[in-house]
């Protein structure tokens, strides 16, 4: 039999962490009965299953120890003589036959050997793995002492403490409690006003009122969504080498809305995994399926489509199993799982649920859906209502004027549309001017030459990216209100298309205008209000050419498949008055005290997509009238009346009314037109979001040998692991069936995994420490009966997330002080006994948001596109300097600098550095448990990052602007803003000393004070510089305290 055991227990992984927790929390004494799942399985899983577990390919000596019947059949121990079995002899041997073998350098401890002996002496009983058994709600334990209120959670905790002769910590003070609670439920600290209200409320339910208020605040949904985004591997770029931008933020808004509306977790699950398959699925239910489109997507040339499509499906398998099952199924891709009962065949049966998505591996961005964010639908509804009201008003004015004038034509004021139409054509011909360029230039070296028809043709060198610059005279115009750009077909390009790209297309990344007094002089930028085009390629609308970002997005026209000329019109926010040159009667005399007169226009056309996607032939015209028609409307005006649609005619009549109607009609029509533009802009802001959609023809799924996409083996059908309950007999074997299986009331894992992560959010670590692994390699729960009680309660509550969170934070266990006496700290350093309250370093986003809130800078706007706050210059280019590929970080300005960190643009290859320093993940794959490190870099970020220096400056300004009589009062106020508590006398004295020292320093060095106060874009109220700089120094210290970045 020795050959069977000679190589037993090879592939060891360290058991040290487990043993510490085992000894502290789950240590088994002689008086206690053994539990296989708690005491024995972890030893076998750590030391045996790699060679003698579920993986048949890796199994040594035909010995399998994870199932009792196989172990008995192998003869490794005899049921009649278990205590004398060879297994025990090998474990306790001191010779060469010892198991595990000496070369593993990981011998069993004396305690582990003793546990195995006791187990064998007891008959070697096995149990199914604890997490694969449906949870059953146990009876609440009886406790001897009333040291904690007798809530369900507290009784489970106190029972274990009493068993180990420990006592719970006292309740936390009220300052600590409201700060802990507010941070945990909203990700923000409480304001001084909120603290004072809580301290003043002496009623028995004061704390509960705070809990309810926080759960109903919109910031709750933002905070909960941030945790979910880690699990969903949400990012704003595609990953891989090029890591280009994507628009998936509408799905992120759906998550915020789902949490704020307290969507039941079972519904939350079903809609994200299979919302598109629900009967009569709504747009928002289809939007929810963006969860499984958040994975990285490649656009690299030369990749094999099926290889990467397979990677996307594998990602969905791994993510689903991690998020809902708490299992590590990754091993099953290439072989049977070494530790858990998941075979390779079962992996690919699970794979089959996600193998029927209508997608590609290369450029796999479809299917997509255009749907308004649920957080912004009220804006759309308001815009639609305003439009309807303006339309009603115009009809009333027209009808009133018809009656006044006696016009026989209902609905028309004077029945003069035919005359107005001709007048409009004449006016447009006069108002649109085609000036001859004074100068043409290309940064990339292209040759720009003017053609007889007034257009400009680009020939010669054609770099990957290019910027054209055209200087136009403004002679003959009194004002400038719009610029027309025509992209024209030309025989010199691919297929005669308007673009120079190898496929005939172009991408105009940015269209910029500036006015100057001379050809060579200083040009002042002109602000553009909007842009319209008669045609735009999907996802490349013309509005992207005026978004202020010179990136790969912009206006494109499907030049590779649609070979037609296209027109865009760019409207100035306000008409530019043109100064008269000498002898120019068209212009107006400029006010000499005003800005330099405008006599020349600079047009800059940036093409930053790459791949030579520049415009080949274009023509620029200037509009000198009051309001230029849109490109589409101009096209309608030139078309024969009989070819116009009913909508075209209505739009044209409305525009004619704004130009030629009576003053009352013009005003009403202009209001309607403005309302239409507002509605259009609201709709244009909605990008296409990636979602799930099934193929009409299902794919066949095979086991992939060694996990390689091009090595199909046995054909398999969709199904779930056999170690878990089967799907109902009437369930459909698709994603909807899978989602409904996950939320069955008796599913052993889903509720446990969800409740454990909620506990982890509040305590820093779950009842099961390994939140991502409830398998045999995972940790035994610190309080298994409590976990099951909560899981059953969660399901019975209707999967109510807010109710579960409220139950936890209302417990006395949560409300304990986090201060531990030295003896308890030594015995239970990780607080697995829950004998004290939670204490942990805050997550990266919470730290930044807390600084912004304390300073008064934090924007309370919810939802919308991601933003670009402060960022180290040139960092993106360091990572990827290929032209046209997201090289340059375009920092935002104004409110966008101070949005919650949830909305910060997340580039997978370069996550926000100040957040990454505090362990924010890259989001290239699913994360359900962040790491926490302590490094000197974190202190440097808090001291020197512009966001924190600016926050300190504004925190100082808040303190100085407050109506306070003394420095000590100001110090108390600063502590309240940053730490939600008053300082001790010693702390106040230390800060006062620092303040006085900095006052002297900055009074003697005004330049130093100005340098400190110059950091950050948001100006603060005028204050004495030395005083403001001194208080800024105090604020920087407060924001760098360990207490500020810690929940305690």
mmCIF file of C-alpha atoms in Angstrom, residues 141-302:
data_model
loop_
_atom_site.group_PDB
_atom_site.id
_atom_site.type_symbol
_atom_site.label_atom_id
_atom_site.label_comp_id
_atom_site.label_asym_id
_atom_site.label_seq_id
_atom_site.Cartn_x
_atom_site.Cartn_y
_atom_site.Cartn_z
ATOM 1 C CA UNK A 141 -28.690 30.571 21.085
ATOM 2 C CA UNK A 142 -29.248 31.101 24.774
ATOM 3 C CA UNK A 143 -26.786 33.465 26.423
ATOM 4 C CA UNK A 144 -25.944 33.672 30.097
ATOM 5 C CA UNK A 145 -25.212 37.375 30.492
ATOM 6 C CA UNK A 146 -27.044 40.345 29.093
ATOM 7 C CA UNK A 147 -23.826 42.022 27.931
ATOM 8 C CA UNK A 148 -25.306 42.918 24.556
ATOM 9 C CA UNK A 149 -28.920 43.612 23.586
ATOM 10 C CA UNK A 150 -30.607 40.333 22.779
ATOM 11 C CA UNK A 151 -30.952 40.872 19.016
ATOM 12 C CA UNK A 152 -30.410 37.815 16.788
ATOM 13 C CA UNK A 153 -26.946 38.866 15.636
ATOM 14 C CA UNK A 154 -25.837 39.752 19.145
ATOM 15 C CA UNK A 155 -26.996 36.434 20.595
ATOM 16 C CA UNK A 156 -24.914 34.435 18.130
ATOM 17 C CA UNK A 157 -21.869 36.607 18.799
ATOM 18 C CA UNK A 158 -22.283 36.625 22.559
ATOM 19 C CA UNK A 159 -22.783 32.859 22.703
ATOM 20 C CA UNK A 160 -19.380 32.308 21.121
ATOM 21 C CA UNK A 161 -17.749 34.918 23.339
ATOM 22 C CA UNK A 162 -19.157 33.262 26.437
ATOM 23 C CA UNK A 163 -17.890 29.896 25.222
ATOM 24 C CA UNK A 164 -14.391 31.386 25.090
ATOM 25 C CA UNK A 165 -14.835 33.353 28.286
ATOM 26 C CA UNK A 166 -14.566 36.699 26.535
ATOM 27 C CA UNK A 167 -16.622 39.850 26.937
ATOM 28 C CA UNK A 168 -17.811 42.282 24.268
ATOM 29 C CA UNK A 169 -16.480 45.809 24.079
ATOM 30 C CA UNK A 170 -18.607 48.701 25.343
ATOM 31 C CA UNK A 171 -20.663 50.761 22.947
ATOM 32 C CA UNK A 172 -18.838 53.330 20.835
ATOM 33 C CA UNK A 173 -19.328 56.993 21.701
ATOM 34 C CA UNK A 174 -21.882 58.884 19.644
ATOM 35 C CA UNK A 175 -19.330 60.872 17.617
ATOM 36 C CA UNK A 176 -17.639 57.648 16.553
ATOM 37 C CA UNK A 177 -20.941 55.928 15.900
ATOM 38 C CA UNK A 178 -22.438 58.486 13.520
ATOM 39 C CA UNK A 179 -19.171 58.800 11.625
ATOM 40 C CA UNK A 180 -18.854 55.002 11.294
ATOM 41 C CA UNK A 181 -22.477 54.609 10.232
ATOM 42 C CA UNK A 182 -22.465 57.467 7.721
ATOM 43 C CA UNK A 183 -19.237 56.294 6.100
ATOM 44 C CA UNK A 184 -20.487 52.706 5.888
ATOM 45 C CA UNK A 185 -23.872 53.513 4.357
ATOM 46 C CA UNK A 186 -23.014 56.462 2.106
ATOM 47 C CA UNK A 187 -19.240 56.464 1.695
ATOM 48 C CA UNK A 188 -19.168 60.018 3.070
ATOM 49 C CA UNK A 189 -18.548 61.435 6.546
ATOM 50 C CA UNK A 190 -21.331 63.216 8.427
ATOM 51 C CA UNK A 191 -21.534 66.982 8.306
ATOM 52 C CA UNK A 192 -21.171 68.980 11.540
ATOM 53 C CA UNK A 193 -24.905 69.740 11.368
ATOM 54 C CA UNK A 194 -25.764 66.026 11.126
ATOM 55 C CA UNK A 195 -23.499 65.261 14.068
ATOM 56 C CA UNK A 196 -25.066 67.987 16.189
ATOM 57 C CA UNK A 197 -28.612 66.823 15.382
ATOM 58 C CA UNK A 198 -27.732 63.284 16.430
ATOM 59 C CA UNK A 199 -26.056 64.399 19.651
ATOM 60 C CA UNK A 200 -29.046 66.558 20.519
ATOM 61 C CA UNK A 201 -31.568 63.766 19.865
ATOM 62 C CA UNK A 202 -31.907 61.868 23.149
ATOM 63 C CA UNK A 203 -34.910 59.784 22.101
ATOM 64 C CA UNK A 204 -34.598 55.963 22.162
ATOM 65 C CA UNK A 205 -34.864 55.707 18.384
ATOM 66 C CA UNK A 206 -32.407 58.499 17.549
ATOM 67 C CA UNK A 207 -29.896 56.071 16.076
ATOM 68 C CA UNK A 208 -32.519 54.254 14.036
ATOM 69 C CA UNK A 209 -33.694 57.553 12.568
ATOM 70 C CA UNK A 210 -30.154 58.198 11.324
ATOM 71 C CA UNK A 211 -30.005 54.702 9.826
ATOM 72 C CA UNK A 212 -33.277 55.230 7.943
ATOM 73 C CA UNK A 213 -32.221 58.653 6.695
ATOM 74 C CA UNK A 214 -28.942 57.343 5.345
ATOM 75 C CA UNK A 215 -30.545 54.357 3.629
ATOM 76 C CA UNK A 216 -32.927 56.718 1.836
ATOM 77 C CA UNK A 217 -30.243 59.187 0.764
ATOM 78 C CA UNK A 218 -29.163 59.138 -2.910
ATOM 79 C CA UNK A 219 -25.563 58.826 -1.731
ATOM 80 C CA UNK A 220 -26.403 55.343 -0.432
ATOM 81 C CA UNK A 221 -26.972 54.061 -3.969
ATOM 82 C CA UNK A 222 -23.737 55.621 -5.179
ATOM 83 C CA UNK A 223 -21.774 53.972 -2.371
ATOM 84 C CA UNK A 224 -23.342 50.552 -2.899
ATOM 85 C CA UNK A 225 -22.795 50.825 -6.643
ATOM 86 C CA UNK A 226 -19.081 51.441 -6.140
ATOM 87 C CA UNK A 227 -18.702 48.065 -4.460
ATOM 88 C CA UNK A 228 -20.689 46.411 -7.230
ATOM 89 C CA UNK A 229 -18.549 48.008 -9.961
ATOM 90 C CA UNK A 230 -15.518 46.141 -8.611
ATOM 91 C CA UNK A 231 -17.394 42.855 -8.906
ATOM 92 C CA UNK A 232 -18.700 43.790 -12.354
ATOM 93 C CA UNK A 233 -15.180 44.798 -13.559
ATOM 94 C CA UNK A 234 -16.657 48.104 -14.757
ATOM 95 C CA UNK A 235 -14.291 50.516 -16.510
ATOM 96 C CA UNK A 236 -14.462 53.285 -19.090
ATOM 97 C CA UNK A 237 -11.960 51.672 -21.468
ATOM 98 C CA UNK A 238 -11.657 48.371 -23.312
ATOM 99 C CA UNK A 239 -8.412 47.121 -21.809
ATOM 100 C CA UNK A 240 -5.669 45.288 -23.660
ATOM 101 C CA UNK A 241 -2.895 47.229 -25.388
ATOM 102 C CA UNK A 242 -4.844 50.076 -26.969
ATOM 103 C CA UNK A 243 -7.265 50.458 -24.032
ATOM 104 C CA UNK A 244 -9.623 52.777 -25.886
ATOM 105 C CA UNK A 245 -12.571 54.597 -24.381
ATOM 106 C CA UNK A 246 -16.019 53.052 -24.208
ATOM 107 C CA UNK A 247 -19.399 54.413 -23.112
ATOM 108 C CA UNK A 248 -20.909 52.102 -20.498
ATOM 109 C CA UNK A 249 -21.822 54.699 -17.895
ATOM 110 C CA UNK A 250 -25.568 54.378 -18.501
ATOM 111 C CA UNK A 251 -25.338 50.837 -17.112
ATOM 112 C CA UNK A 252 -23.461 52.234 -14.106
ATOM 113 C CA UNK A 253 -26.344 54.656 -13.581
ATOM 114 C CA UNK A 254 -28.748 51.702 -13.714
ATOM 115 C CA UNK A 255 -26.852 50.112 -10.814
ATOM 116 C CA UNK A 256 -27.079 53.309 -8.733
ATOM 117 C CA UNK A 257 -30.791 53.530 -9.438
ATOM 118 C CA UNK A 258 -31.311 49.852 -8.561
ATOM 119 C CA UNK A 259 -29.700 50.262 -5.150
ATOM 120 C CA UNK A 260 -31.458 53.531 -4.371
ATOM 121 C CA UNK A 261 -34.832 52.038 -5.308
ATOM 122 C CA UNK A 262 -33.995 48.972 -3.156
ATOM 123 C CA UNK A 263 -34.487 46.551 -6.021
ATOM 124 C CA UNK A 264 -34.722 43.052 -4.501
ATOM 125 C CA UNK A 265 -31.476 41.162 -4.906
ATOM 126 C CA UNK A 266 -33.140 38.301 -6.791
ATOM 127 C CA UNK A 267 -34.552 40.744 -9.341
ATOM 128 C CA UNK A 268 -31.190 42.552 -9.409
ATOM 129 C CA UNK A 269 -29.589 39.201 -10.251
ATOM 130 C CA UNK A 270 -32.053 38.087 -12.914
ATOM 131 C CA UNK A 271 -32.096 41.389 -14.778
ATOM 132 C CA UNK A 272 -28.314 41.644 -14.969
ATOM 133 C CA UNK A 273 -27.785 38.068 -16.095
ATOM 134 C CA UNK A 274 -30.807 37.698 -18.362
ATOM 135 C CA UNK A 275 -32.946 40.835 -18.481
ATOM 136 C CA UNK A 276 -33.134 40.605 -22.269
ATOM 137 C CA UNK A 277 -34.748 37.151 -22.022
ATOM 138 C CA UNK A 278 -37.561 38.218 -19.706
ATOM 139 C CA UNK A 279 -41.037 38.258 -21.276
ATOM 140 C CA UNK A 280 -41.704 41.680 -22.819
ATOM 141 C CA UNK A 281 -38.331 42.915 -21.573
ATOM 142 C CA UNK A 282 -38.235 46.667 -21.029
ATOM 143 C CA UNK A 283 -35.335 48.832 -22.240
ATOM 144 C CA UNK A 284 -34.075 49.129 -18.649
ATOM 145 C CA UNK A 285 -34.156 45.360 -18.169
ATOM 146 C CA UNK A 286 -32.140 44.955 -21.346
ATOM 147 C CA UNK A 287 -29.795 47.704 -20.173
ATOM 148 C CA UNK A 288 -29.153 45.748 -16.970
ATOM 149 C CA UNK A 289 -27.459 42.989 -18.982
ATOM 150 C CA UNK A 290 -24.553 45.348 -19.545
ATOM 151 C CA UNK A 291 -23.145 43.630 -16.445
ATOM 152 C CA UNK A 292 -21.670 40.911 -18.637
ATOM 153 C CA UNK A 293 -20.426 43.319 -21.311
ATOM 154 C CA UNK A 294 -18.061 45.108 -18.912
ATOM 155 C CA UNK A 295 -15.166 42.753 -19.632
ATOM 156 C CA UNK A 296 -12.126 43.864 -21.663
ATOM 157 C CA UNK A 297 -12.564 43.787 -25.452
ATOM 158 C CA UNK A 298 -9.726 43.768 -27.955
ATOM 159 C CA UNK A 299 -9.369 45.807 -31.126
ATOM 160 C CA UNK A 300 -5.770 44.766 -31.834
ATOM 161 C CA UNK A 301 -5.058 43.870 -35.411
ATOM 162 C CA UNK A 302 -4.236 40.278 -36.263
#
